[in-house]
Coordinates of C-alpha atoms in Angstrom, one line a residue:
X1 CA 65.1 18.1 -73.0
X2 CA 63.0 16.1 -75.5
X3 CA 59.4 15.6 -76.2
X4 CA 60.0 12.3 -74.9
X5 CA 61.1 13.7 -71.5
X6 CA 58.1 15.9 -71.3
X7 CA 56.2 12.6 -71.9
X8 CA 57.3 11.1 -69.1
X9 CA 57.3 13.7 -67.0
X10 CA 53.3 14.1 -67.6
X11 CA 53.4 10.5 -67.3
X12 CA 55.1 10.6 -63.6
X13 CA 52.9 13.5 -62.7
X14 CA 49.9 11.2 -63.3
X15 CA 51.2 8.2 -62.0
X16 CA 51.6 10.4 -58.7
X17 CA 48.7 11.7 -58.2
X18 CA 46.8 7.9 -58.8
X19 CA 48.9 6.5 -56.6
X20 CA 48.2 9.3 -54.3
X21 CA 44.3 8.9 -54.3
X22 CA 44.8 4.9 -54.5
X23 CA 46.6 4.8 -51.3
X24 CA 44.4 7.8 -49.6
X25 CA 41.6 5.1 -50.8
X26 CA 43.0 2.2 -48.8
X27 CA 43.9 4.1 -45.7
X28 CA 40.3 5.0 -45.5
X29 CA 38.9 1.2 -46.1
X30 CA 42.0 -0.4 -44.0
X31 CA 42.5 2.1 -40.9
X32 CA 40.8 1.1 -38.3
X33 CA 39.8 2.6 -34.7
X34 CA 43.1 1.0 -33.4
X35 CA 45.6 2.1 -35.6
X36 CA 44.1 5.7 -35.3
X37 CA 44.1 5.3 -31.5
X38 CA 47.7 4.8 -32.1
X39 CA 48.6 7.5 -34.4
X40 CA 46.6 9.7 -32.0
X41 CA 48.9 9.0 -29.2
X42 CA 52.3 9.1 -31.7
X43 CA 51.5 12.5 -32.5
X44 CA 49.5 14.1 -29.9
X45 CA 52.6 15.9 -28.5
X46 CA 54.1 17.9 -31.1
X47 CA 57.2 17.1 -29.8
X48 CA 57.0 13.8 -30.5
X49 CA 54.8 14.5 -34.0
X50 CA 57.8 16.4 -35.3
X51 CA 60.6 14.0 -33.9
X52 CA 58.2 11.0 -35.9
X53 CA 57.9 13.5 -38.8
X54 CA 61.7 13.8 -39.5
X55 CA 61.9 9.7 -38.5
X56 CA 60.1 8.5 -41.3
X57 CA 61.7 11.2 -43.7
X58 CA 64.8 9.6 -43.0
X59 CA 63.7 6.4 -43.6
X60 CA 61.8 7.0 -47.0
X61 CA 64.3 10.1 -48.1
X62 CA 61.5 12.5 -49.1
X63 CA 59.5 15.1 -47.2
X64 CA 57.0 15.5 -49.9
X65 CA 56.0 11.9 -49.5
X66 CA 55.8 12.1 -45.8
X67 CA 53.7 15.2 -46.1
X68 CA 51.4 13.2 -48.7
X69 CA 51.2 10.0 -46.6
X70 CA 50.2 12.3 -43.8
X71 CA 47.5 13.9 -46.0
X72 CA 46.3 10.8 -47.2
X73 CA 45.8 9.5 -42.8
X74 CA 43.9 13.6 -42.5
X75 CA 41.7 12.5 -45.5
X76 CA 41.4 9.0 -44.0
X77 CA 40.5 10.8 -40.4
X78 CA 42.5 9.3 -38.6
X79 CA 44.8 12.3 -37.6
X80 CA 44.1 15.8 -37.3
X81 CA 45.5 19.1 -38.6
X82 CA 47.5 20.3 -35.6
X83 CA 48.9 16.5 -35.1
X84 CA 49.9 16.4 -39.0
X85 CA 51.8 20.4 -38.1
X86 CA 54.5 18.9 -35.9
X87 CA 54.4 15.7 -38.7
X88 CA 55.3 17.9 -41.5
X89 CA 57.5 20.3 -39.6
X90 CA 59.6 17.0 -38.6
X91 CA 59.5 15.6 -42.0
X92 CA 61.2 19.1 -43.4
X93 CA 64.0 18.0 -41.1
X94 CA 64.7 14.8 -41.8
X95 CA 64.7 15.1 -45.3
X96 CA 68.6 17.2 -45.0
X97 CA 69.9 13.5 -44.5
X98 CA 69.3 13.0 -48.1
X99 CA 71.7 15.5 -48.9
X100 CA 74.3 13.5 -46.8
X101 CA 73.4 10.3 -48.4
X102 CA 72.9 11.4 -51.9
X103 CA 73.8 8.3 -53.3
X104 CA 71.2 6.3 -51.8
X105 CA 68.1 5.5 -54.3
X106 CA 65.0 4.9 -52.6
X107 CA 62.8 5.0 -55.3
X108 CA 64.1 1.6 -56.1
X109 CA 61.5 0.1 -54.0
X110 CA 59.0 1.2 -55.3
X111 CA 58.7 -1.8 -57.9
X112 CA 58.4 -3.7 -54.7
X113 CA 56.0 -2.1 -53.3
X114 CA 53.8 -2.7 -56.5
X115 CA 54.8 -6.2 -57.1
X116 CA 53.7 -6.6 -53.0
X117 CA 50.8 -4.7 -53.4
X118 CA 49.2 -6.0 -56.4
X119 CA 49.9 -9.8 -54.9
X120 CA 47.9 -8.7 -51.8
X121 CA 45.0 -6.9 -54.0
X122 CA 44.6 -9.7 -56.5
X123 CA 45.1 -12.9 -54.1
X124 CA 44.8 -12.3 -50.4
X125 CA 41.2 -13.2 -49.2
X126 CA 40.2 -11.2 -46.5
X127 CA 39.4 -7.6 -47.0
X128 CA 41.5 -5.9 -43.9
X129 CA 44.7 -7.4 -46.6
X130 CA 43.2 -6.0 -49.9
X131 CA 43.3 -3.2 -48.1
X132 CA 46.5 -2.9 -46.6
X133 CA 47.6 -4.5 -50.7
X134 CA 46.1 -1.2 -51.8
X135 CA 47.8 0.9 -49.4
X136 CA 50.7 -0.5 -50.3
X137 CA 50.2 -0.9 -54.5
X138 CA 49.5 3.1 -54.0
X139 CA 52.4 4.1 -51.9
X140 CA 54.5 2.1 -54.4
X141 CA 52.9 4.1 -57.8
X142 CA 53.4 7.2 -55.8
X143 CA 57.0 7.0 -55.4
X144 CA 57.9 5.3 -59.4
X145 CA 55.2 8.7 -59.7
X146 CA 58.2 10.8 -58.2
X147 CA 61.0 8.4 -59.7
X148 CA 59.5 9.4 -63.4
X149 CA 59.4 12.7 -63.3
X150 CA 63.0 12.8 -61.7
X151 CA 64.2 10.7 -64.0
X152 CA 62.8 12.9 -67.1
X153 CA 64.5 16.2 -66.2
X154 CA 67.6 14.4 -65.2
X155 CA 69.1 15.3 -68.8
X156 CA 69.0 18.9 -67.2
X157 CA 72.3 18.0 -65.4
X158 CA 74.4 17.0 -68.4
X159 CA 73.0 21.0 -70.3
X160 CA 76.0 23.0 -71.0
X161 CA 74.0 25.9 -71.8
X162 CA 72.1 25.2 -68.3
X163 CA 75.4 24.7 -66.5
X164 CA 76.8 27.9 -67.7
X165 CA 73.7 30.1 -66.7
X166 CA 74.0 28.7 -63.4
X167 CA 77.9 30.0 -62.9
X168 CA 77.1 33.5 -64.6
X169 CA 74.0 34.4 -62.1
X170 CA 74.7 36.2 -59.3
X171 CA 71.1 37.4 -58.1
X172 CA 69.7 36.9 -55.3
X173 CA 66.0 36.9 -56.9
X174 CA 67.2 34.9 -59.9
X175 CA 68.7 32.2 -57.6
X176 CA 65.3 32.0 -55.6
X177 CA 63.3 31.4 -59.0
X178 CA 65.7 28.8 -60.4
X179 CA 65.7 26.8 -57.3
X180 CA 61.6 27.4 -57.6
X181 CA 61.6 26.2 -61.1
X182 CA 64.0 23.6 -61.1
X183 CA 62.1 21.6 -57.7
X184 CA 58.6 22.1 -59.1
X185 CA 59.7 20.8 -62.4
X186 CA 61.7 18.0 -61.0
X187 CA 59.4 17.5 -58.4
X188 CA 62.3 16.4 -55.1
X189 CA 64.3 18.2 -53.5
X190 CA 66.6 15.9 -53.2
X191 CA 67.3 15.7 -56.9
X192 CA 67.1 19.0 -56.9
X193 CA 70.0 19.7 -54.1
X194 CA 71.6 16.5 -55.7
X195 CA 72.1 18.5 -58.8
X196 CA 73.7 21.2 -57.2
X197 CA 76.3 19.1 -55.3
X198 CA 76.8 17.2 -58.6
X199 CA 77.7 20.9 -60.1
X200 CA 79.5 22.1 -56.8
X201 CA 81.7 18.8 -57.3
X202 CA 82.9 20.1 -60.7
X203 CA 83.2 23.6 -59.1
X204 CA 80.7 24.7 -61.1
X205 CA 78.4 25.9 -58.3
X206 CA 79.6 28.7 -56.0
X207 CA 78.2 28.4 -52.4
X208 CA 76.7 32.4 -52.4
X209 CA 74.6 31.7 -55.7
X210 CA 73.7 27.9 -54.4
X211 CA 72.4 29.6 -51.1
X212 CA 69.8 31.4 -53.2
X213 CA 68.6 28.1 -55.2
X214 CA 68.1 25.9 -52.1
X215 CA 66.0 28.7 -51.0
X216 CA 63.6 28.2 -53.8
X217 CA 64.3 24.6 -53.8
X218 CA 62.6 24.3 -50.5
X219 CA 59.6 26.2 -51.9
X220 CA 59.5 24.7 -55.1
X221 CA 59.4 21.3 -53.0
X222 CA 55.9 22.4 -52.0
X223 CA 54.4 21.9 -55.7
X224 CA 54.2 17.8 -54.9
X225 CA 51.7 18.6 -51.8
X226 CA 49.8 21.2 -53.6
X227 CA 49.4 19.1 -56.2
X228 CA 47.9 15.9 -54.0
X229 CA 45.3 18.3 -52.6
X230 CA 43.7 20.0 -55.1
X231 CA 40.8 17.1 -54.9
X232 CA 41.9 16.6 -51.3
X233 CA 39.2 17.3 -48.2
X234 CA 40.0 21.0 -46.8
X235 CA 42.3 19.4 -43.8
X236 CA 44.7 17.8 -46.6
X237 CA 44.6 21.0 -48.4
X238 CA 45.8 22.7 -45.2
X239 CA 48.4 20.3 -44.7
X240 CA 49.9 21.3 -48.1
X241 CA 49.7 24.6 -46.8
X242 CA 51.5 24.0 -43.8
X243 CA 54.8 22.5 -45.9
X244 CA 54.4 25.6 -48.4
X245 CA 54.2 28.0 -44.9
X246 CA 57.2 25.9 -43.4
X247 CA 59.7 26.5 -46.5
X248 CA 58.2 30.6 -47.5
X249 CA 59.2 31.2 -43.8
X250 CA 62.5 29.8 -44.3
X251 CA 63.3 31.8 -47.6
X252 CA 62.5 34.5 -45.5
X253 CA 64.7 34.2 -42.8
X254 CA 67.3 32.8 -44.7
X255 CA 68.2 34.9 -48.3
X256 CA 68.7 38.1 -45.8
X257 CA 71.1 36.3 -43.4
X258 CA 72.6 35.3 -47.0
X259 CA 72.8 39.1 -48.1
X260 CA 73.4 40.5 -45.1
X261 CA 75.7 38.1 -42.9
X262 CA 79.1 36.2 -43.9
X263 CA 77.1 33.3 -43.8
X264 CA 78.2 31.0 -47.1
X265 CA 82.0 32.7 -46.4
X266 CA 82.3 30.7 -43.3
X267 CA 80.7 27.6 -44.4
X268 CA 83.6 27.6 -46.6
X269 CA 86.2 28.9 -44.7
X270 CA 85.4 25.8 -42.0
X271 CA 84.4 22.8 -44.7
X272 CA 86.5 22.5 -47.6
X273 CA 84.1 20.1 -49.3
X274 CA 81.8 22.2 -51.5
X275 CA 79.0 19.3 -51.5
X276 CA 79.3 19.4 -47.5
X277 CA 79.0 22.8 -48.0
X278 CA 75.8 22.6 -49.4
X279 CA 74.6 19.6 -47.8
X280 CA 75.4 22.1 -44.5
X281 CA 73.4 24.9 -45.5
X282 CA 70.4 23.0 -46.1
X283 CA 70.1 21.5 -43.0
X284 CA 70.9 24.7 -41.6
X285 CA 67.6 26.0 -43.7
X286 CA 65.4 23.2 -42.3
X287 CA 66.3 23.1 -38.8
X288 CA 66.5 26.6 -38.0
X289 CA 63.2 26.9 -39.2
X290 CA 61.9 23.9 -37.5
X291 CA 63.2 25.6 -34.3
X292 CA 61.6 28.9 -35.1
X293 CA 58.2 27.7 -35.7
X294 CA 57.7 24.5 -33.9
X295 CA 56.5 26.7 -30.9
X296 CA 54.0 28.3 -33.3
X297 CA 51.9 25.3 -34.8
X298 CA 48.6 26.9 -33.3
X299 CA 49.7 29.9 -34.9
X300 CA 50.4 28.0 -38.4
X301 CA 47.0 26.4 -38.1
X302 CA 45.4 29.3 -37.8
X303 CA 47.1 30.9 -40.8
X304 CA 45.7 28.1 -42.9
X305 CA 42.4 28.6 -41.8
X306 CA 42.5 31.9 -43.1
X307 CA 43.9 30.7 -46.3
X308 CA 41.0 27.4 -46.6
X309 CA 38.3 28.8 -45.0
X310 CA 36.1 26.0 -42.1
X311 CA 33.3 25.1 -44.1
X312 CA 29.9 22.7 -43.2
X313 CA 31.3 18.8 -42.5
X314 CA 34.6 20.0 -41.4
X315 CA 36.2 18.7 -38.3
X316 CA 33.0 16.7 -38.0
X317 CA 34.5 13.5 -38.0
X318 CA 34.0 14.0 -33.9
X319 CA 31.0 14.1 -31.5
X320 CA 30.9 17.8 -30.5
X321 CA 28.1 17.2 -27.4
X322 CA 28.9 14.0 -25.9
X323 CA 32.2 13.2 -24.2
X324 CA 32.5 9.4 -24.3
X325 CA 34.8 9.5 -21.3
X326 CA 32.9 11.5 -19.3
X327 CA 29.4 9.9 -18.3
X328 CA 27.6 13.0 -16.4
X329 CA 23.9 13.1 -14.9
X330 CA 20.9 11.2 -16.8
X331 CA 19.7 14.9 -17.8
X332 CA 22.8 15.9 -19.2
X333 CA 23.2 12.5 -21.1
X334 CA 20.3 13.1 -22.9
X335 CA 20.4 16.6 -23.3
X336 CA 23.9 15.6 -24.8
X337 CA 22.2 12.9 -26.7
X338 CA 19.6 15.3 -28.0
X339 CA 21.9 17.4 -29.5
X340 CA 24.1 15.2 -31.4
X341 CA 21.0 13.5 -33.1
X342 CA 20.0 16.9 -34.2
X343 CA 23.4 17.7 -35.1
X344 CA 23.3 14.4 -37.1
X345 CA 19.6 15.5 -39.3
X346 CA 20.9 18.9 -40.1
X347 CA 23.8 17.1 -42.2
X348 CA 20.8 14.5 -43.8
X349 CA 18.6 17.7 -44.6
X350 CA 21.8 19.5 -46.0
X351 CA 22.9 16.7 -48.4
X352 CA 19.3 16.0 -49.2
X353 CA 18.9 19.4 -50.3
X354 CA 21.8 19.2 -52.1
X355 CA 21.6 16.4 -54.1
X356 CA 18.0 17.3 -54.9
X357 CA 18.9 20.7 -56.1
X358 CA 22.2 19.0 -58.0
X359 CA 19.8 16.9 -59.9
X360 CA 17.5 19.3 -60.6
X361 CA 19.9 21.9 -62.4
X362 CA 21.9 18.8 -64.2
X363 CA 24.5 19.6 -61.7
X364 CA 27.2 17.7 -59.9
X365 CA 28.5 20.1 -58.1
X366 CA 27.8 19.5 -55.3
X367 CA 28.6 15.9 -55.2
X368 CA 32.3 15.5 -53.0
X369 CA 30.0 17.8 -50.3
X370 CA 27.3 14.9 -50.2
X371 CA 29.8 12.2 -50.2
X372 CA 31.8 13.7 -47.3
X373 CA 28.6 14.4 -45.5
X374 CA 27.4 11.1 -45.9
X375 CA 30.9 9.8 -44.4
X376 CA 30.1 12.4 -41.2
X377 CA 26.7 11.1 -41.7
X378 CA 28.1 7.6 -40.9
X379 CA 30.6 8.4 -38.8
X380 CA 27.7 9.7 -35.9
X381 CA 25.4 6.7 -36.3
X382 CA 28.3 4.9 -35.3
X383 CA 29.9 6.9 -32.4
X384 CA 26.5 7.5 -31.1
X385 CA 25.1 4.4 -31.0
X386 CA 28.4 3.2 -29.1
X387 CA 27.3 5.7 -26.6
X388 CA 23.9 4.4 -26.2
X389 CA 25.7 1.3 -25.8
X390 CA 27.5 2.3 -22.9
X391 CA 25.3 4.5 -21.4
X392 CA 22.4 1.9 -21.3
X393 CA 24.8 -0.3 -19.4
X394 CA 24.3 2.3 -16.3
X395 CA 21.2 2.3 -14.4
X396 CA 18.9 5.5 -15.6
X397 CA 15.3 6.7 -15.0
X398 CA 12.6 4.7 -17.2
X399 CA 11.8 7.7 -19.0
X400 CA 15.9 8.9 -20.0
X401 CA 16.3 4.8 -20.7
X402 CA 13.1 5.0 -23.6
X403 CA 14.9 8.3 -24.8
X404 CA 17.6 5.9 -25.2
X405 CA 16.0 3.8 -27.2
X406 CA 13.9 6.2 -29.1
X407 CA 17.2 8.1 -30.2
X408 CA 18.6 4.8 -31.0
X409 CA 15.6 4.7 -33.8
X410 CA 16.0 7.9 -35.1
X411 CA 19.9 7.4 -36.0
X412 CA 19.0 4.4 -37.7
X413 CA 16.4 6.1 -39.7
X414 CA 18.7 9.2 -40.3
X415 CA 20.9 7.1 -42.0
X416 CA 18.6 5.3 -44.1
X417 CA 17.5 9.2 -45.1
X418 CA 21.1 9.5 -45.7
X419 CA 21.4 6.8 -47.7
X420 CA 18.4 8.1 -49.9
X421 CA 20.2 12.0 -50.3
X422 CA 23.5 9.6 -52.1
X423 CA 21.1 7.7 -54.2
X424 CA 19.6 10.7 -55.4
X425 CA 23.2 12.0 -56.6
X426 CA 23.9 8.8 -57.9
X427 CA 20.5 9.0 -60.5
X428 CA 22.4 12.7 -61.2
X429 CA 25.2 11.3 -62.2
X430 CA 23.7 8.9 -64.5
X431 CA 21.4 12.0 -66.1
X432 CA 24.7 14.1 -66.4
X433 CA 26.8 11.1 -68.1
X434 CA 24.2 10.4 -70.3
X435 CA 22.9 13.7 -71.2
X436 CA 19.5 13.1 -69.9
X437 CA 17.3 15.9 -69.0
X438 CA 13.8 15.8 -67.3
X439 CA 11.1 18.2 -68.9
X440 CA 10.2 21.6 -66.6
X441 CA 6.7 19.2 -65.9
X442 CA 9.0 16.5 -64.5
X443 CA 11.2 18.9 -62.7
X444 CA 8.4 21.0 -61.4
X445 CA 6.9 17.4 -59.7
X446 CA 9.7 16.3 -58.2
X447 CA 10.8 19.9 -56.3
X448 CA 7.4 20.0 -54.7
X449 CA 7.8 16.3 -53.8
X450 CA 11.5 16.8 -52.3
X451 CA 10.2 20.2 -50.6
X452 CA 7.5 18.0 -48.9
X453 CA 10.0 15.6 -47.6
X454 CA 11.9 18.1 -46.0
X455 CA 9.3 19.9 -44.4
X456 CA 8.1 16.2 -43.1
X457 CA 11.7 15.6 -42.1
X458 CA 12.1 18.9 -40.3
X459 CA 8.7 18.3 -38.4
X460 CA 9.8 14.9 -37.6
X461 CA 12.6 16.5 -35.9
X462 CA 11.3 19.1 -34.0
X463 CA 8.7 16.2 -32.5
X464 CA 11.8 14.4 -31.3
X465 CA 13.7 17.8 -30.1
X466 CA 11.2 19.4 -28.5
X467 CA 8.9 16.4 -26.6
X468 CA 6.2 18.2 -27.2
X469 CA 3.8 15.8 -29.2
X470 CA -0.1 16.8 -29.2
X471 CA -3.1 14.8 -31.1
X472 CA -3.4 17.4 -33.8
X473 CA 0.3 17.2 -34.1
X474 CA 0.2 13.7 -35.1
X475 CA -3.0 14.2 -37.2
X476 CA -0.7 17.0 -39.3
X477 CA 2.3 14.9 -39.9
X478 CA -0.3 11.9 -41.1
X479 CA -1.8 14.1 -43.2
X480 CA 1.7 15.2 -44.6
X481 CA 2.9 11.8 -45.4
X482 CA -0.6 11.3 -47.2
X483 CA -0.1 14.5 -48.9
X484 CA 3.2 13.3 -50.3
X485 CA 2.1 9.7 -51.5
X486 CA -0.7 11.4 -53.5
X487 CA 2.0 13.6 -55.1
X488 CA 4.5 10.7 -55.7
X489 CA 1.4 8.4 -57.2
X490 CA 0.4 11.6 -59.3
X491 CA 4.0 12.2 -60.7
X492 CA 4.2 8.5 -61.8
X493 CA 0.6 8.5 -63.6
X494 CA 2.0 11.4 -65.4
X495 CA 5.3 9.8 -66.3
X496 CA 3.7 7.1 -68.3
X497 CA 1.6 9.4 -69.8
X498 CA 5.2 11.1 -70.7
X499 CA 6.6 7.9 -71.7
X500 CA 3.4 7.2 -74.0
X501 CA 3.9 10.9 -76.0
X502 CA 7.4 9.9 -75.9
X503 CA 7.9 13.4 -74.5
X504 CA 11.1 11.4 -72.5
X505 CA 13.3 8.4 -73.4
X506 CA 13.2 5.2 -71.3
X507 CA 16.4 5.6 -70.0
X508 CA 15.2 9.3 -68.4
X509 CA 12.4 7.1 -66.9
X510 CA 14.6 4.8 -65.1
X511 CA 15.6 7.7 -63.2
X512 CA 13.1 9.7 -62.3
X513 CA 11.1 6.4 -61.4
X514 CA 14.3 6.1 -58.9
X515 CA 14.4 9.3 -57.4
X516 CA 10.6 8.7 -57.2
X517 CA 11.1 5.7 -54.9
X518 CA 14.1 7.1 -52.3
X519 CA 11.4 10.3 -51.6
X520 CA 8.8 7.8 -51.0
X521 CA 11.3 6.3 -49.0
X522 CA 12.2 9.0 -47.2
X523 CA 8.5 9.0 -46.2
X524 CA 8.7 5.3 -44.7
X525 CA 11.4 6.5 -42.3
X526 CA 10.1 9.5 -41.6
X527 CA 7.3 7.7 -40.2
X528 CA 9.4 5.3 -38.5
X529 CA 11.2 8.5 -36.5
X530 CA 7.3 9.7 -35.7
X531 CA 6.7 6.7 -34.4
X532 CA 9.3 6.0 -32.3
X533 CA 9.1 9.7 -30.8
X534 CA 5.7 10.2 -30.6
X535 CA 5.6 6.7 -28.6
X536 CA 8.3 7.6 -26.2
X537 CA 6.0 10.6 -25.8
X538 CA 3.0 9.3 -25.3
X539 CA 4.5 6.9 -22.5
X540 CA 5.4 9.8 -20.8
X541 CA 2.4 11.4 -20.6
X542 CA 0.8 8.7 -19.2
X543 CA 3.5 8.2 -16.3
X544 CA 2.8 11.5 -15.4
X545 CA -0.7 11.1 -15.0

């Protein structure tokens, strides 16, 4: 193997992981609330998840793809961890056929796929087929990706010295890390059981040592997963997991029934054909295991919980008070109400926090946690203000219906707010590209100003949670929001004195001036959510008089 194989192999192992992320990418811009309403129902019976699992293995000849296309619809949201179980579980399965049909090359359409793709992403005109062009453009990169790196350790099959090793070994613990090796370099298992009939053909493969390698095969076939989700969301990561889980559990049953039982002597005994022979015990491998653990997958989940730990914005992607299908008593809807809106500002304070802190400590840290909160961040204005939607429909008391409305406000403004915390990062990012750092004055102005804002935000908040407005309430957030606007109005007179010591560059300016303007912002909508509560209040009040 040649520096030019290693070449390409690097260059497939890029190649798959962009196609990876571009199709994850257009799965989130082109799925809609349909398809995942579909893929909900395909998969909600893990029955059915695993019997579609080892379907589309069969029809795209590799389980490490299916496990990355399902990754790629968890980090799109549109199907969750214990759905994508029974997915991967099936897709282990259905990828023995490849053993059968060996000779079949599915990689080949991958140039399609590309060729399709980047017609639909260059010249279609709506967006919805973009999309569905980068979806495909992706899916196609992915598999030449696989078809690379395959092709670059193909050489290994031709290497004497590599043959011979192979027919010498007889350990058990040997065989397990060649199979390892040899699927995590090649990156398929199908190659990689390929190679071994192609060996076992020549009778250069006994069955007993060939046992041992498919065992490690199957783990090694993992690496493609893993490798997908290391900038994955934690659900993807998980899902990786799973398929690692799937095949470990597999080894283990399987290289002491090897040692202990007469196993490989009667799959040759009974099928002359030593590829068969192979092609046997693999599927033997998968579907044993499938069997065994299939009535587990709560189990499995669990596991990788304990391996990926539940963090803030996970499984968040759902409304956790309110069940759309279930409309209860006006109280309850807006107690329900209540506490998703709340639900909904703790994420805005969080990523504001962040991405304050992140910018002052010339950090970036934190930035894939404020862009996935900001997704969740969306995600709840949405849903929510569907269900106001629906619920306004129904006839409720005057006061639940101005809740309504009021609530309605708030989200609006909460995502405004939300909008503000991303803009922050996005001045961040330019500081950290550009090497630009603010002096301790600046820094020191705009933590106080960002401190403010929060404890305007969580006061806002409260107002709305707890109903329990007052005059001297009102006065204290006023005199909050003035307090804030004298900071901000300070902080910029003493930028332009910076500016005119040339104690900061321009381009520094540009970006504190920014950050500036989304706090003052924030301000505006804070008001706006005082407004709209303190209102709802007051009417109220005056009813009940």
């Amino acid at each position: 193997m040649g520096i030019s194989s290693i070449i390409a192999l690097l260059g497939g192992l890029g190649l798959f992981l962009f196609g990876m992320k571009y199709m994850g990418e257009g799965l989130e811009l082109a799925a809609g609330p349909k398809m995942k309403d579909l893929l909900e129902k395909l998969t909600r019976n893990r029955v059915m998840g695993f019997l579609l699992g080892a379907l589309v293995t069969i029809v795209i000849q590799s389980s490490s793809a299916t496990t990355v296309m399902v990754m790629g619809f968890i980090n799109a949201e549109i199907m969750d961890l214990a759905q994508a179980t029974g997915v991967i579980f099936g897709a282990n399965i259905g990828t023995t056929i490849t053993s059968v049909l060996i000779a079949l090359d599915v990689s080949g359409i991958a140039p399609i796929c590309i060729c399709l793709g980047a017609a639909m992403l260059l010249y279609a005109k709506k967006k919805r087929n973009r999309y569905i062009g980068q979806v495909i453009l992706g899916f196609g990169l992915l598999f030449q990706g696989l078809h690379t790196m395959s092709g670059a350790m193909s050489p290994l099959k031709d290497f004497p010295p590599f043959q011979k090793f192979i027919m010498n070994a007889k350990n058990p613990l040997l065989g397990f890390a060649v199979g390892v090796i040899l699927c995590a370099v090649i990156q398929s298992s199908s190659a990689a059981v390929g190679v071994l009939q192609a060996l076992a053909m020549q009778g250069l493969m006994p069955l007993y040592f060939a046992a041992f390698i498919i065992c490690g095969i199957n783990v090694g076939s993992s690496t493609p997963p893993l490798l997908s989700a290391l900038n994955a969301k934690n659900n993807a990561k998980r899902a990786a997991i799973i398929y690692l889980i799937f095949n470990i559990v597999g080894a283990i049953i399987f290289i002491p029934l090897t040692i202990l039982t007469p196993l490989t002597h009667v799959l040759e005994t009974y099928i002359p054909n030593a590829m068969f022979q192979i092609s046997i015990y693999h599927i033997l491998f998968k579907v044993v295991t499938g069997v065994v653990l299939l009535p587990l997958v709560n189990l499995v989940v669990k596991w990788t919980y304990m391996i990926v730990p539940k963090q803030a914005h996970e499984s968040a992607f759902r409304l956790e008070y309110i069940d759309s299908n279930m409309v209860g008593s006006p109280a309850v809807i807006q107690l329900q109400v209540g506490k998703e809106v709340e639900r909904m500002a703790n994420i805005v304070k969080d990523n504001l926090t962040k991405a304050s802190e992140g910018l002052l400590q010339h950090d970036l840290a934190e930035a894939n946690h404020v862009r996935e909160g900001e997704q969740v961040i969306d995600y709840l204005a949405s849903e929510i203000t569907d269900y106001l939607t629906k619920v306004n429909s129904l006839e409720l008391p005057a006061s639940v219906s101005r809740y309504m409305s009021c609530a309605f406000h708030v989200i609006n403004d909460l995502e405004q707010i939300g909008d503000h915390a991303v803009k922050i990062l996005e001045q961040n990012e330019k500081c950290v590209d550009g090497n630009l750092t603010y002096s301790d004055a600046a820094k020191d102005e705009l933590r106080e100003i960002y401190q403010l804002d929060l404890e305007l935000l969580n006061a806002t908040i409260q107002l709305f949670h707890d109903r329990s407005f007052t005059p001297e309430s009102w006065l204290q957030l006023r005199k909050m929001e003035r307090k804030i606007i004298k900071k901000a109005s300070k902080a910029q007179t003493n930028h332009m004195e910076r500016l005119k010591n040339k104690d900061c560059s321009f381009a520094q300016g540009l970006t504190f001036v920014e950050v500036l303007n989304s706090y003052l912002r924030i301000v505006n909508h804070a008001d706006n959510i005082v407004e709209a509560s303190g209102n709802d209040i007051l009417v109220n009040l005056v009813k009940a008089e």
